[in-house]
Coordinates of C-alpha atoms and ligand atoms in Angstrom, one line a residue:
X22 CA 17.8 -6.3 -25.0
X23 CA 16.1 -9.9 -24.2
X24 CA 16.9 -12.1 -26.9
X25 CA 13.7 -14.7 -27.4
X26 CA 15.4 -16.5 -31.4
X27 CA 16.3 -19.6 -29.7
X28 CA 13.5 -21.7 -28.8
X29 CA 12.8 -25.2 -27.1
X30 CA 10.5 -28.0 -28.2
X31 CA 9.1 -29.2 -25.3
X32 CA 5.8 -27.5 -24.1
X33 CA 6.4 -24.5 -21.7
X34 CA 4.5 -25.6 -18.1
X35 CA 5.6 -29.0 -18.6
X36 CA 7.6 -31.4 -15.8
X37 CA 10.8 -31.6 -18.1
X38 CA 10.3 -27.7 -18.7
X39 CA 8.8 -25.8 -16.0
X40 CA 7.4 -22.5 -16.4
X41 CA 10.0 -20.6 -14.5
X42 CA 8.5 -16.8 -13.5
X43 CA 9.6 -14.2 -11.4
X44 CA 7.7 -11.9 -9.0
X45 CA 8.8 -8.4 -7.9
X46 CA 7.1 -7.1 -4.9
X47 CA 5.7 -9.5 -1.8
X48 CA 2.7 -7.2 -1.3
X49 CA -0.6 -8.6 -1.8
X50 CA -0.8 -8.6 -5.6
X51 CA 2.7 -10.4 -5.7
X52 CA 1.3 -13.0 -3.6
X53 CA -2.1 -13.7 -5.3
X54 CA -0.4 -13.6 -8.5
X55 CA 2.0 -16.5 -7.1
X56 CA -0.7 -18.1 -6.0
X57 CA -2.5 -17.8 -9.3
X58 CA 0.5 -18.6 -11.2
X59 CA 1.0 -22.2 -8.5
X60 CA -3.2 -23.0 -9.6
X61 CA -2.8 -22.3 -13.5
X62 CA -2.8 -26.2 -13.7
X63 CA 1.3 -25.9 -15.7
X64 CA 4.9 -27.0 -13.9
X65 CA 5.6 -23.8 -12.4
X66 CA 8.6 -22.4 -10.9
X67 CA 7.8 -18.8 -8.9
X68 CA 10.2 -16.5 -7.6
X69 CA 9.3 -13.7 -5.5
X70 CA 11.8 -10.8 -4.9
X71 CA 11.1 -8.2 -2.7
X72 CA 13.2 -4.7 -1.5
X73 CA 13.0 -5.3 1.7
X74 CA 14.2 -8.0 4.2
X75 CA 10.5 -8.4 5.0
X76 CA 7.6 -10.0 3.0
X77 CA 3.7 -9.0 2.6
X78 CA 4.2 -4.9 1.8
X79 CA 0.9 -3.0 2.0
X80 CA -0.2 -5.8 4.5
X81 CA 2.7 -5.1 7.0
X82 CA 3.0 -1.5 5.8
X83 CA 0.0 -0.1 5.1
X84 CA -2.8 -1.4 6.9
X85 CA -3.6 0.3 10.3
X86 CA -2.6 -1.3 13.0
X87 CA -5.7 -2.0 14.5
X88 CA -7.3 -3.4 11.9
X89 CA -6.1 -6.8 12.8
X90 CA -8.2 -8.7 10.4
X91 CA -7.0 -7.3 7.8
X92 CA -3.4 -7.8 8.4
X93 CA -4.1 -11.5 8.8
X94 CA -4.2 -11.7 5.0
X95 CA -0.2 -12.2 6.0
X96 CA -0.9 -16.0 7.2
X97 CA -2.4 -16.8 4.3
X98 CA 0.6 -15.5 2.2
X99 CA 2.7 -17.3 4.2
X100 CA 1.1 -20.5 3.8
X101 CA 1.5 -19.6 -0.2
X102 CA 5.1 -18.6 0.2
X103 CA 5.4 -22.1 1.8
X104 CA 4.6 -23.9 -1.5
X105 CA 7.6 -26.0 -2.5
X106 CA 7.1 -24.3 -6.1
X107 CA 7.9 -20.9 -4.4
X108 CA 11.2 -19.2 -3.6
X109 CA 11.7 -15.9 -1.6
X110 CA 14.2 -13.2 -2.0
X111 CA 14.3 -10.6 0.5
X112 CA 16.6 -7.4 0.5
X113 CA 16.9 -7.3 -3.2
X114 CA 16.1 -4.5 -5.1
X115 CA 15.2 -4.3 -8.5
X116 CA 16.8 -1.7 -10.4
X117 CA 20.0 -1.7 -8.4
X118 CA 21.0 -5.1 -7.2
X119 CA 19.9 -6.4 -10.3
X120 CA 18.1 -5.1 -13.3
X121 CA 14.7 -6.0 -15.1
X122 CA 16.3 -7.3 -18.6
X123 CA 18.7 -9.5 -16.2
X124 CA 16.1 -11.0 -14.8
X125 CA 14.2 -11.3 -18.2
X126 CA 17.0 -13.2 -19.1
X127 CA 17.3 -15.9 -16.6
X128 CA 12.8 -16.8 -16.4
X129 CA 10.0 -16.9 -18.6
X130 CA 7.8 -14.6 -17.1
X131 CA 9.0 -11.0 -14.9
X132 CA 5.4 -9.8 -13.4
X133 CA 6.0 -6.1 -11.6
X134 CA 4.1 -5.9 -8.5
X135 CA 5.8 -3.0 -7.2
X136 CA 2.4 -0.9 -6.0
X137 CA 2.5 2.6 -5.5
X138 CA 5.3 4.2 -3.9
X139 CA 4.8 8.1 -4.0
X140 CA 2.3 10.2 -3.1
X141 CA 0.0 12.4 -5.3
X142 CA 1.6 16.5 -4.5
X143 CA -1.1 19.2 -4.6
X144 CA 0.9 21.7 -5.6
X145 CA 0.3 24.9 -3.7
X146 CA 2.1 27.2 -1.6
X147 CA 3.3 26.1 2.1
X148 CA 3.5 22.2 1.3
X149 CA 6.9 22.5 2.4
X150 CA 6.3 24.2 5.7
X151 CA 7.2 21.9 9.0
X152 CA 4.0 20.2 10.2
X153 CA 3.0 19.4 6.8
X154 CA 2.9 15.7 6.2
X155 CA 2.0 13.1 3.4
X156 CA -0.4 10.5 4.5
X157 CA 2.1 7.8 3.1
X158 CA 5.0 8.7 5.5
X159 CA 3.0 9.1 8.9
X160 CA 1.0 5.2 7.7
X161 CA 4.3 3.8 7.3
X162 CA 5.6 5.6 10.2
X163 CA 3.2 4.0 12.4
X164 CA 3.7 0.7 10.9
X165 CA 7.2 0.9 11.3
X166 CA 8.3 1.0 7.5
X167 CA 12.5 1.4 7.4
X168 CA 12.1 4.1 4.9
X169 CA 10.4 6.0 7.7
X170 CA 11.6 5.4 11.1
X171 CA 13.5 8.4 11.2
X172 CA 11.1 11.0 10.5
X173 CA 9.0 13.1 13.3
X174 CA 6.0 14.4 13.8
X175 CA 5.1 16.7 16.2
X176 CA 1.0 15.7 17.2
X177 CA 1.6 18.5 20.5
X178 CA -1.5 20.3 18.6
X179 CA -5.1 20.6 19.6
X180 CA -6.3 20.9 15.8
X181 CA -5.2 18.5 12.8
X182 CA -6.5 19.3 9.0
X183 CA -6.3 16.2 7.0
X184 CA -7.3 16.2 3.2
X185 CA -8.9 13.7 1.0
X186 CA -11.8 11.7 1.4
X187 CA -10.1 8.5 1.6
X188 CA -9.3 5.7 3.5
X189 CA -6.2 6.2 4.1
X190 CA -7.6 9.6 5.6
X191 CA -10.1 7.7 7.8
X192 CA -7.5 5.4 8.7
X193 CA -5.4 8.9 9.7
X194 CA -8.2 10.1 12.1
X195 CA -8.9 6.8 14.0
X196 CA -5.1 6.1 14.1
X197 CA -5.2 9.8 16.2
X198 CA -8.5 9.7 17.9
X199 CA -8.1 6.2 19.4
X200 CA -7.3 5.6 23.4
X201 CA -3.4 4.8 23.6
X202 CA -4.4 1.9 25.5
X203 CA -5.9 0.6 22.5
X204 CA -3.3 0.8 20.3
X205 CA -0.5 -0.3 23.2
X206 CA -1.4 -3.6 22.1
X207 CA -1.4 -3.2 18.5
X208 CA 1.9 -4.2 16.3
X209 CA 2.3 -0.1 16.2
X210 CA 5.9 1.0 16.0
X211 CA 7.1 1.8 19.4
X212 CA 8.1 5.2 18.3
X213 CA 4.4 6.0 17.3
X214 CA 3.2 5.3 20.2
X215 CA 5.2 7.1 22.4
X216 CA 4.7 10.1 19.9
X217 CA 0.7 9.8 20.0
X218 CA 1.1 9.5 23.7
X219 CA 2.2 13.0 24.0
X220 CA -0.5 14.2 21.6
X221 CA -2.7 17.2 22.3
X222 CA -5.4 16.7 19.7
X223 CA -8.5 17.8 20.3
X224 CA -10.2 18.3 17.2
X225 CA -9.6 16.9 13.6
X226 CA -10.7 18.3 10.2
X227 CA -11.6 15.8 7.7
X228 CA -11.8 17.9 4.5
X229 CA -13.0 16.8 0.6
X230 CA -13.1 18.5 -2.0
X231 CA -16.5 17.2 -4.0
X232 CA -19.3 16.7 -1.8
X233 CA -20.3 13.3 0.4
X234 CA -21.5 11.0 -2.8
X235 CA -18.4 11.2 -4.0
X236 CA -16.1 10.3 -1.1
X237 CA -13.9 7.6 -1.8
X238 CA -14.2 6.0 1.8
X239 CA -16.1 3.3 2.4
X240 CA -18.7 2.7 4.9
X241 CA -17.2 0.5 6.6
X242 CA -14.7 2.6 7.7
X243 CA -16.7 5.1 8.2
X244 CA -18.8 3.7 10.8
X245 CA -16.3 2.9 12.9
X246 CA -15.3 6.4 13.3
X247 CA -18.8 7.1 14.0
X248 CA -19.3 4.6 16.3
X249 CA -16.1 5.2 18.3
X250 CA -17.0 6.0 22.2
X251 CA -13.7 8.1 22.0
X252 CA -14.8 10.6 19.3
X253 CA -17.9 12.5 18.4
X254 CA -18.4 12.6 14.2
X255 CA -19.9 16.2 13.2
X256 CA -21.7 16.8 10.2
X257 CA -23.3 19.8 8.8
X258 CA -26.6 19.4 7.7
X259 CA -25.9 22.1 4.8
X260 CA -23.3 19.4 3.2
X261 CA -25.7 16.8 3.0
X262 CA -28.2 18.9 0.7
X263 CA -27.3 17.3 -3.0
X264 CA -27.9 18.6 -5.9
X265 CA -29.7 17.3 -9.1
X266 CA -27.2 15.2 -10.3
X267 CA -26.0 14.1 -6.9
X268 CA -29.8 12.4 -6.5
X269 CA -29.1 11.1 -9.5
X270 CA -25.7 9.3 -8.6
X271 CA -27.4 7.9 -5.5
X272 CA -29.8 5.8 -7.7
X273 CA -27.1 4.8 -10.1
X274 CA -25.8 1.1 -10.6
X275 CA -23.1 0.9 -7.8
X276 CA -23.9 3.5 -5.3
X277 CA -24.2 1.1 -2.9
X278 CA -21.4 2.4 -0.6
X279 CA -22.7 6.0 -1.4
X280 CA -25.9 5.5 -0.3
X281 CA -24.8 3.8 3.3
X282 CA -22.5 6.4 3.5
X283 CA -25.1 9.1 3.7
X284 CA -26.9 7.3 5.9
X285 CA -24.4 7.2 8.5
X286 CA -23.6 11.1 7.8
X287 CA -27.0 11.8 8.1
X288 CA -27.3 10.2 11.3
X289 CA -24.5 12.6 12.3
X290 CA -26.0 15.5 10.9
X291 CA -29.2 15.4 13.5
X292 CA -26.6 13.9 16.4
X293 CA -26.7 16.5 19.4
X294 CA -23.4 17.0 20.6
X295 CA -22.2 14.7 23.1
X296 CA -19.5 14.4 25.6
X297 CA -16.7 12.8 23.9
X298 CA -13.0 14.1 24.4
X299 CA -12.4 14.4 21.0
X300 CA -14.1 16.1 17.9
X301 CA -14.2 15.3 14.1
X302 CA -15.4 17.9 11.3
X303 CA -16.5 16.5 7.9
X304 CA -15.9 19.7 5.7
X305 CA -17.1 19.0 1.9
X306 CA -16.7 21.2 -1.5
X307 CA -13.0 22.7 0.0
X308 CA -10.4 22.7 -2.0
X309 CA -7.0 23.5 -0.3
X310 CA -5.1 26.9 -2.1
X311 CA -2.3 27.5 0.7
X312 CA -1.2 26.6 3.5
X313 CA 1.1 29.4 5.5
X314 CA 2.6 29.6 8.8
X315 CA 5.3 31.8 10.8
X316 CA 9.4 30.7 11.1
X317 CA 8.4 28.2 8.3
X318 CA 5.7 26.0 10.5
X319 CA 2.3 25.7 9.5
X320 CA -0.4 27.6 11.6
X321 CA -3.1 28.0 8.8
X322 CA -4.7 26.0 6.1
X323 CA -6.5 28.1 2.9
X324 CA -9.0 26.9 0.9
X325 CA -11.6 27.7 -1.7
X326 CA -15.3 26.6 -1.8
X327 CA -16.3 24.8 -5.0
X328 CA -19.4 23.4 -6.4
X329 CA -19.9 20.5 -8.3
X330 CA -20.3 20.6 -12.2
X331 CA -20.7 18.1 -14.7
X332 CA -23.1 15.0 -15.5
X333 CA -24.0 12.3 -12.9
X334 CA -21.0 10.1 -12.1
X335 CA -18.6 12.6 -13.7
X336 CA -19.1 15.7 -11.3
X337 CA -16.0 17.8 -11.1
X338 CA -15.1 20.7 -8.6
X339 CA -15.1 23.7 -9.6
X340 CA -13.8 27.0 -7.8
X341 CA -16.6 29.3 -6.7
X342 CA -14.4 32.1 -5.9
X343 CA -15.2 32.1 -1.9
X344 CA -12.9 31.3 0.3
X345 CA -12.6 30.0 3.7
X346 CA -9.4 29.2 6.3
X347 CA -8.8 26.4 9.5
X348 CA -6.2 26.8 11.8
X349 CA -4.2 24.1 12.3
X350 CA -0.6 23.2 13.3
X351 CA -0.6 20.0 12.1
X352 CA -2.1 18.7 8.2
X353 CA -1.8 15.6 6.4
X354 CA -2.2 15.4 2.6
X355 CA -3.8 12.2 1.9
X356 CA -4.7 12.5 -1.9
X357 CA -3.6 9.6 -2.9
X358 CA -0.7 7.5 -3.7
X359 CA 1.2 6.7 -7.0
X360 CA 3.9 4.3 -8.5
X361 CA 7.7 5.1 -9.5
X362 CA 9.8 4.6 -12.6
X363 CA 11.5 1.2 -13.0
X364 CA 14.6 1.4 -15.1
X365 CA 14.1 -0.2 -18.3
X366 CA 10.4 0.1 -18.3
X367 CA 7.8 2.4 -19.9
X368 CA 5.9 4.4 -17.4
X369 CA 2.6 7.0 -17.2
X370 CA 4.2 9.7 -14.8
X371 CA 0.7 11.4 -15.3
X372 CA -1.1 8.4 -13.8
X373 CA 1.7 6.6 -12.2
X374 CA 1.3 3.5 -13.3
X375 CA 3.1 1.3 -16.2
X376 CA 0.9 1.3 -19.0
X377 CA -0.3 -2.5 -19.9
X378 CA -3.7 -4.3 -21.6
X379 CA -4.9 -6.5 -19.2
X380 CA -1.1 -7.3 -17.2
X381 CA 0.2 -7.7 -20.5
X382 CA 3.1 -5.2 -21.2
X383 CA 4.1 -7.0 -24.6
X384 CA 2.1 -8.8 -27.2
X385 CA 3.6 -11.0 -29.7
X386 CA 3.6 -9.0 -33.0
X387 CA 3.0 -5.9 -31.1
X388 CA 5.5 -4.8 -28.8
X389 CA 8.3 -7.6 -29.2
X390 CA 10.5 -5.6 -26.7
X391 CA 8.1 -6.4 -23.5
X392 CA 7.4 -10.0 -24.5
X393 CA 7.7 -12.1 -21.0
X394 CA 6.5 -8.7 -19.1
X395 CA 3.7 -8.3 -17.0
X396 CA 2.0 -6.4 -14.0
X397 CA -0.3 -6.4 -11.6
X398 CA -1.6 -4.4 -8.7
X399 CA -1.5 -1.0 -7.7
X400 CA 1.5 -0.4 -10.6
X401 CA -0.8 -1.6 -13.0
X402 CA -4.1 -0.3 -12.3
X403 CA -3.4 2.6 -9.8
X404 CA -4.0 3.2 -6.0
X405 CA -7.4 1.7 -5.8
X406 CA -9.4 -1.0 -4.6
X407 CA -9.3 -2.8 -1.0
X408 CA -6.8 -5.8 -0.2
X409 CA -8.9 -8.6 -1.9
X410 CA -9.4 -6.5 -4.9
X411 CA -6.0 -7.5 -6.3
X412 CA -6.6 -11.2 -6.2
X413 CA -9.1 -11.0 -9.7
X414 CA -6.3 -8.6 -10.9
X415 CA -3.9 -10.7 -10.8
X416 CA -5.2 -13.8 -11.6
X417 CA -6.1 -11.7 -15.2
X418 CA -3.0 -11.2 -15.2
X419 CA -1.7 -15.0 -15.1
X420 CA -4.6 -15.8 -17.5
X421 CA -2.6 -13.1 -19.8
X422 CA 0.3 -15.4 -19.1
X423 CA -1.2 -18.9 -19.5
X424 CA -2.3 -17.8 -23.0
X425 CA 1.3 -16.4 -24.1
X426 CA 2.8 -19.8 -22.8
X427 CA 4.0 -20.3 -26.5
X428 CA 5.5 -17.3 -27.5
X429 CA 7.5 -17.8 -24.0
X430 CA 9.2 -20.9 -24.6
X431 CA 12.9 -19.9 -24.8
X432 CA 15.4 -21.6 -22.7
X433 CA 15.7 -19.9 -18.8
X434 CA 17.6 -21.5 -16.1
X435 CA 15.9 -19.5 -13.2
X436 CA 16.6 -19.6 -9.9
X437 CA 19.8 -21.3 -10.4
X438 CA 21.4 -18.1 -12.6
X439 CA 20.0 -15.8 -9.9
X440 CA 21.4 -17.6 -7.1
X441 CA 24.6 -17.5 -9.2
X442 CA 24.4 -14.0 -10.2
X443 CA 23.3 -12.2 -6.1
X444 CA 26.4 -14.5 -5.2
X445 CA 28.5 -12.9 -7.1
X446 CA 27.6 -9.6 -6.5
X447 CA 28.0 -10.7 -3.1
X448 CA 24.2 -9.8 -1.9
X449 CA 22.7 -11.1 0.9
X450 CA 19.4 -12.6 0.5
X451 CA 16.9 -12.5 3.2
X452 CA 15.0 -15.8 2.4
X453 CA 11.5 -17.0 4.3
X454 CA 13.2 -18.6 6.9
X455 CA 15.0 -15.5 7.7
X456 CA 11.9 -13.8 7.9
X457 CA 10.2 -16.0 9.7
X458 CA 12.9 -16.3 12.5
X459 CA 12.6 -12.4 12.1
X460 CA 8.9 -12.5 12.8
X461 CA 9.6 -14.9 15.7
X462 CA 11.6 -12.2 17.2
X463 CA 9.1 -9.8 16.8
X464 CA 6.1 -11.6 18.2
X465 CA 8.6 -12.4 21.3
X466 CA 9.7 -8.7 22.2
X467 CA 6.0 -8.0 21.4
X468 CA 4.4 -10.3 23.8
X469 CA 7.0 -9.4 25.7
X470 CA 5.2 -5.7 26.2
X471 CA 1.7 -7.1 26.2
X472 CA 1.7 -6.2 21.9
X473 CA 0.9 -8.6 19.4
X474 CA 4.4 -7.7 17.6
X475 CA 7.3 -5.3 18.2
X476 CA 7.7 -4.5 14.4
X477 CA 12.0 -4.2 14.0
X478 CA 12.0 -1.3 11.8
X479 CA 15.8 -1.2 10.9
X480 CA 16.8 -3.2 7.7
X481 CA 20.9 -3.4 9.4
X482 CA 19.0 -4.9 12.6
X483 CA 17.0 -7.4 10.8
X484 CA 20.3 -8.8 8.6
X485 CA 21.9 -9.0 11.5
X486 CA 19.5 -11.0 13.5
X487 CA 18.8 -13.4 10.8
X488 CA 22.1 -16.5 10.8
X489 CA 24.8 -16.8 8.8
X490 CA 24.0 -19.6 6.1
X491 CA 20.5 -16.9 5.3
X492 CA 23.6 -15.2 3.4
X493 CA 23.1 -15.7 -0.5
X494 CA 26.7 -17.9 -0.4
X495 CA 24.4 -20.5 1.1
X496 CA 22.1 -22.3 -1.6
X497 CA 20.4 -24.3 1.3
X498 CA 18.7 -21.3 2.4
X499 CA 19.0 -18.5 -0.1
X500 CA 17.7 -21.4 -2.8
X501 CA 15.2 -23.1 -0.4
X502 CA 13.5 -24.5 -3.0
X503 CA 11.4 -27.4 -1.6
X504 CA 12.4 -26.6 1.9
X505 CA 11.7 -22.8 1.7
X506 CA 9.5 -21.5 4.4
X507 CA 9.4 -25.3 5.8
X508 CA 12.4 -25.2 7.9
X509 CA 11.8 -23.3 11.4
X510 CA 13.6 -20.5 12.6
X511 CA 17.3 -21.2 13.3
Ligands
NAP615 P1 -8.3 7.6 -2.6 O1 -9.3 6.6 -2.2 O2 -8.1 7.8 -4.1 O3 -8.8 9.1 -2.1 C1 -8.1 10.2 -2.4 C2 -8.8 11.4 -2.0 O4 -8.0 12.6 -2.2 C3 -10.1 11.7 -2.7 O5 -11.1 12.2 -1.8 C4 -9.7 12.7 -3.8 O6 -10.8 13.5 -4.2 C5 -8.8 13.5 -3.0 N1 -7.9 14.3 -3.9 C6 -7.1 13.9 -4.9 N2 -6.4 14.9 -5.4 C7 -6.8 16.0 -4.7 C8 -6.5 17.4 -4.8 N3 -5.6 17.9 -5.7 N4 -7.0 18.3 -3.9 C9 -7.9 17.8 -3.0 N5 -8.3 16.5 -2.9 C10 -7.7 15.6 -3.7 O7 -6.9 7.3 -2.0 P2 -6.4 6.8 -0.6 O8 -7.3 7.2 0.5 O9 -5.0 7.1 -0.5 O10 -6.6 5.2 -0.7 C11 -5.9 4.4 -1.7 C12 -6.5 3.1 -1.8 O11 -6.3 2.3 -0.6 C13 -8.0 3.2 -1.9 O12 -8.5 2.2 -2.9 C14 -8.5 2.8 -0.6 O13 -9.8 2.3 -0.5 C15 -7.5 1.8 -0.1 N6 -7.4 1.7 1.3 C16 -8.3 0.8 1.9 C17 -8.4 0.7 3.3 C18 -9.3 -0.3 3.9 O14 -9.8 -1.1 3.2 N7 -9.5 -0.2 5.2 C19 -7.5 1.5 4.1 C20 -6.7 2.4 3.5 C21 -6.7 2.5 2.1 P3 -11.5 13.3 -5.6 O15 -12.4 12.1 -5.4 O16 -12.3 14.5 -5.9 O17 -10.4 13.0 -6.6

């Protein structure tokens, strides 16, 4: 338990008594909350400590490949992580390295930014048969996530089911229907590519389970499927009739994105078929029941036709008793991701988030336990949004913060203790000069190939690239402090 009794008298955020907070998670609602945190106006002290040896999370992780602009949201992290105020600490994990109540007892302010780090299950027969995959492990796959390196996937199929009517799907079936050449000089893990170079795919089937108004892609990302030379987008008129409610939706505030989205799947409903190499079915109101296979490898996915039921804007599927099959000998299911259980903190296993008002896990006079803890991000809200969405998350977040500033003012010593403490437990800290020599490393091999990057994907690889005084015995880098991220790559 945190105790807060003792308490100082000068201001919290002031020169003589910075505000001293702690970060946990370098994805992109880590990083706008620092950055957040460095424009509140207060003396801030911000700590950032992240898992892995590598910074930026969903950025380096999660976004495809090939959507390079995107993944340049990591320069502008890196110019925040290059703010004297900020300090980064890589290959530390929260939870086992060091708990949450430790490190509410050395700052201010612990914000969770730990995003979502399971994926949702559907719960039906054959999930566990080979050629089976969650979205989440083939993305980070790709993107050469250490958690995933060693896993395989065998693409030597002509058809692929995917399900969900997300972006991460979309992002599925252009990272399969796109020319290697393309992708050869993407950051894509090395071991992807050789793996997609064998691929057989032919066809790919895109499959929802409400109908196209309520697809969660986006059009952007849709379009770019359909306007890919390499792949022909196919669209049964028969989907695109909408019911009453549908209409309705379509002329609601914020249907925006739904109504370009039919537009584009209308335009592929009257498209004649052309001569591209490669095929992709839209399939709506299919809900997946099974999927079985022979020697324990998938061969067949079983679904059940629903129709829609319910109000405008809160239409449900329902099971209409006829059902339908694909072959298929690979499938992803991409239906979504969730977040995990931190020790020491309350969590909704039914959404997967950590329950919170606003960021705020506890208010004074309400729950005195949590006072100091906050979240942001995918942990606090849940797997939705686009990159950019989590900068006005977390900066409601920091405005929880700024207005708790006086309930926060006990004594904290910070970076200093923590310093103190990974020392001890002999830990070594991967700070942003490590990475950044890291990242050096990996632009170099890349170039090297004619790729932007060759992503290292192994953690022991990375610690031991990065020089001895990155180890957490050496204050000078461990503790960069004002120098942190300013120094070049040794
Ligand atoms: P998502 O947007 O929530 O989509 C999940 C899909 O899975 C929905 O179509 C959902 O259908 C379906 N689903 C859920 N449970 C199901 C079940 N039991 N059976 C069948 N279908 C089921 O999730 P996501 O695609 O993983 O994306 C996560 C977030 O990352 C989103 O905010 C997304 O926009 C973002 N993202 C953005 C980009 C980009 O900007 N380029 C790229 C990738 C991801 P229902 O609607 O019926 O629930």
């Amino acid at each position: 338990m945190v105790s807060r009794t003792q308490t100082d008298s000068t201001p919290l955020g002031n020169e003589s008594n910075p505000l001293r907070a702690i970060i946990v998670g370098s994805g992109p609602s880590g990083f706008y909350a620092a950055q957040a945190l460095l424009d509140s106006g207060y003396h801030v002290e911000v700590d950032v400590i992240e898992r892995l040896p590598t910074p930026f999370g969903l950025i380096r992780y999660g976004v495809a490949p090939d959507h390079v602009k995107l993944k340049s949201a990591s320069d502008v992290f890196t110019g925040i992580a290059q703010d004297p105020r900020i300090c980064f600490w890589g290959n530390i994990t929260v939870g086992c390295d060091i708990n949450v109540d430790e490190l509410r007892s050395l700052f201010h302010v612990v914000v969770l930014a730990t995003g979502s780090d399971s994926d949702r299950k559907l719960n039906i027969a054959g999930e566990d048969l080979r050629g089976v995959y969650a979205a989440r492990e083939f993305v980070g796959w790709y993107n050469g996530h250490p958690d995933h390196t060693d896993l395989t996937f065998d693409l030597r199929h002509e058809s692929v089911v995917v399900i969900g009517h997300g972006n991460v799907a979309i992002d599925i079936c252009r990272l399969l229907t796109t020319p290697i050449d393309t992708l050869r000089k993407t950051d894509i893990a090395q071991h992807a590519l050789e793996v997609l170079f064998e691929s057989r795919i032919k066809e790919v089937h895109l499959v929802g389970r409400r109908g196209p108004v309520q697809s969660r892609f986006t059009p952007k990302e849709l379009r770019e499927l359909v306007l890919s030379d390499n792949v022909q987008v196919i669209v049964s008129p028969e989907d695109l009739t909408l019911n009453p409610a549908c209409e309705m939706e379509l002329s609601m505030p914020g249907a925006r994105n739904a109504l370009k989205n039919m537009k584009l799947l209308n335009a592929c409903a009257k498209q004649s078929s052309n001569q591209c190499s490669m095929s992709i079915y839209l399939h709506f109101r299919k809900s997946p029941t099974a999927f079985s296979g022979t020697d324990s490898k998938l061969n067949r996915a079983h679904f059940e036709m629903q129709r829609l039921t319910g109000a405008a804007g809160e239409q449900r599927a329902q099971p209409t008793g006829i059902t339908c099959t694909l072959d298929a000998g690979v499938l992803f299911k991409s239906v979504g991701y969730q977040g995990t259980r931190l020790p020491g903190v309350p969590f909704d296993s039914s959404l997967g988030v950590i329950p919170n008002e606003k960021g705020r896990l506890g208010a004074p006079g309400n729950s005195p336990n949590f006072v100091g803890l906050y979240v942001t991000g995918w942990i606090k809200r849940g797997a939705t949004g686009v990159i950019g969405t989590n900068r006005a998350d977390s900066i409601e977040t920091v405005t929880q913060i700024v207005a708790d500033l006086k309930c926060l003012n006990t004594p904290r010593k910070g970076r200093t203790l923590l310093h103190r403490l990974l020392t001890d437990r002999a830990r070594q800290v991967v700070s942003f000069n490590d990475w950044l020599h890291i990242e050096k490393i990996e632009r170099a091999r890349g170039h090297a190939v004619g790729k932007s990057a060759e992503k290292i994907a192994s953690v022991s690889e990375m610690l031991s690239l990065v020089s001895a005084d990155s180890h957490a015995g050496n204050p000078k880098s461990a503790l960069g402090g004002a120098e942190n991220g300013k120094r070049h790559a040794h």
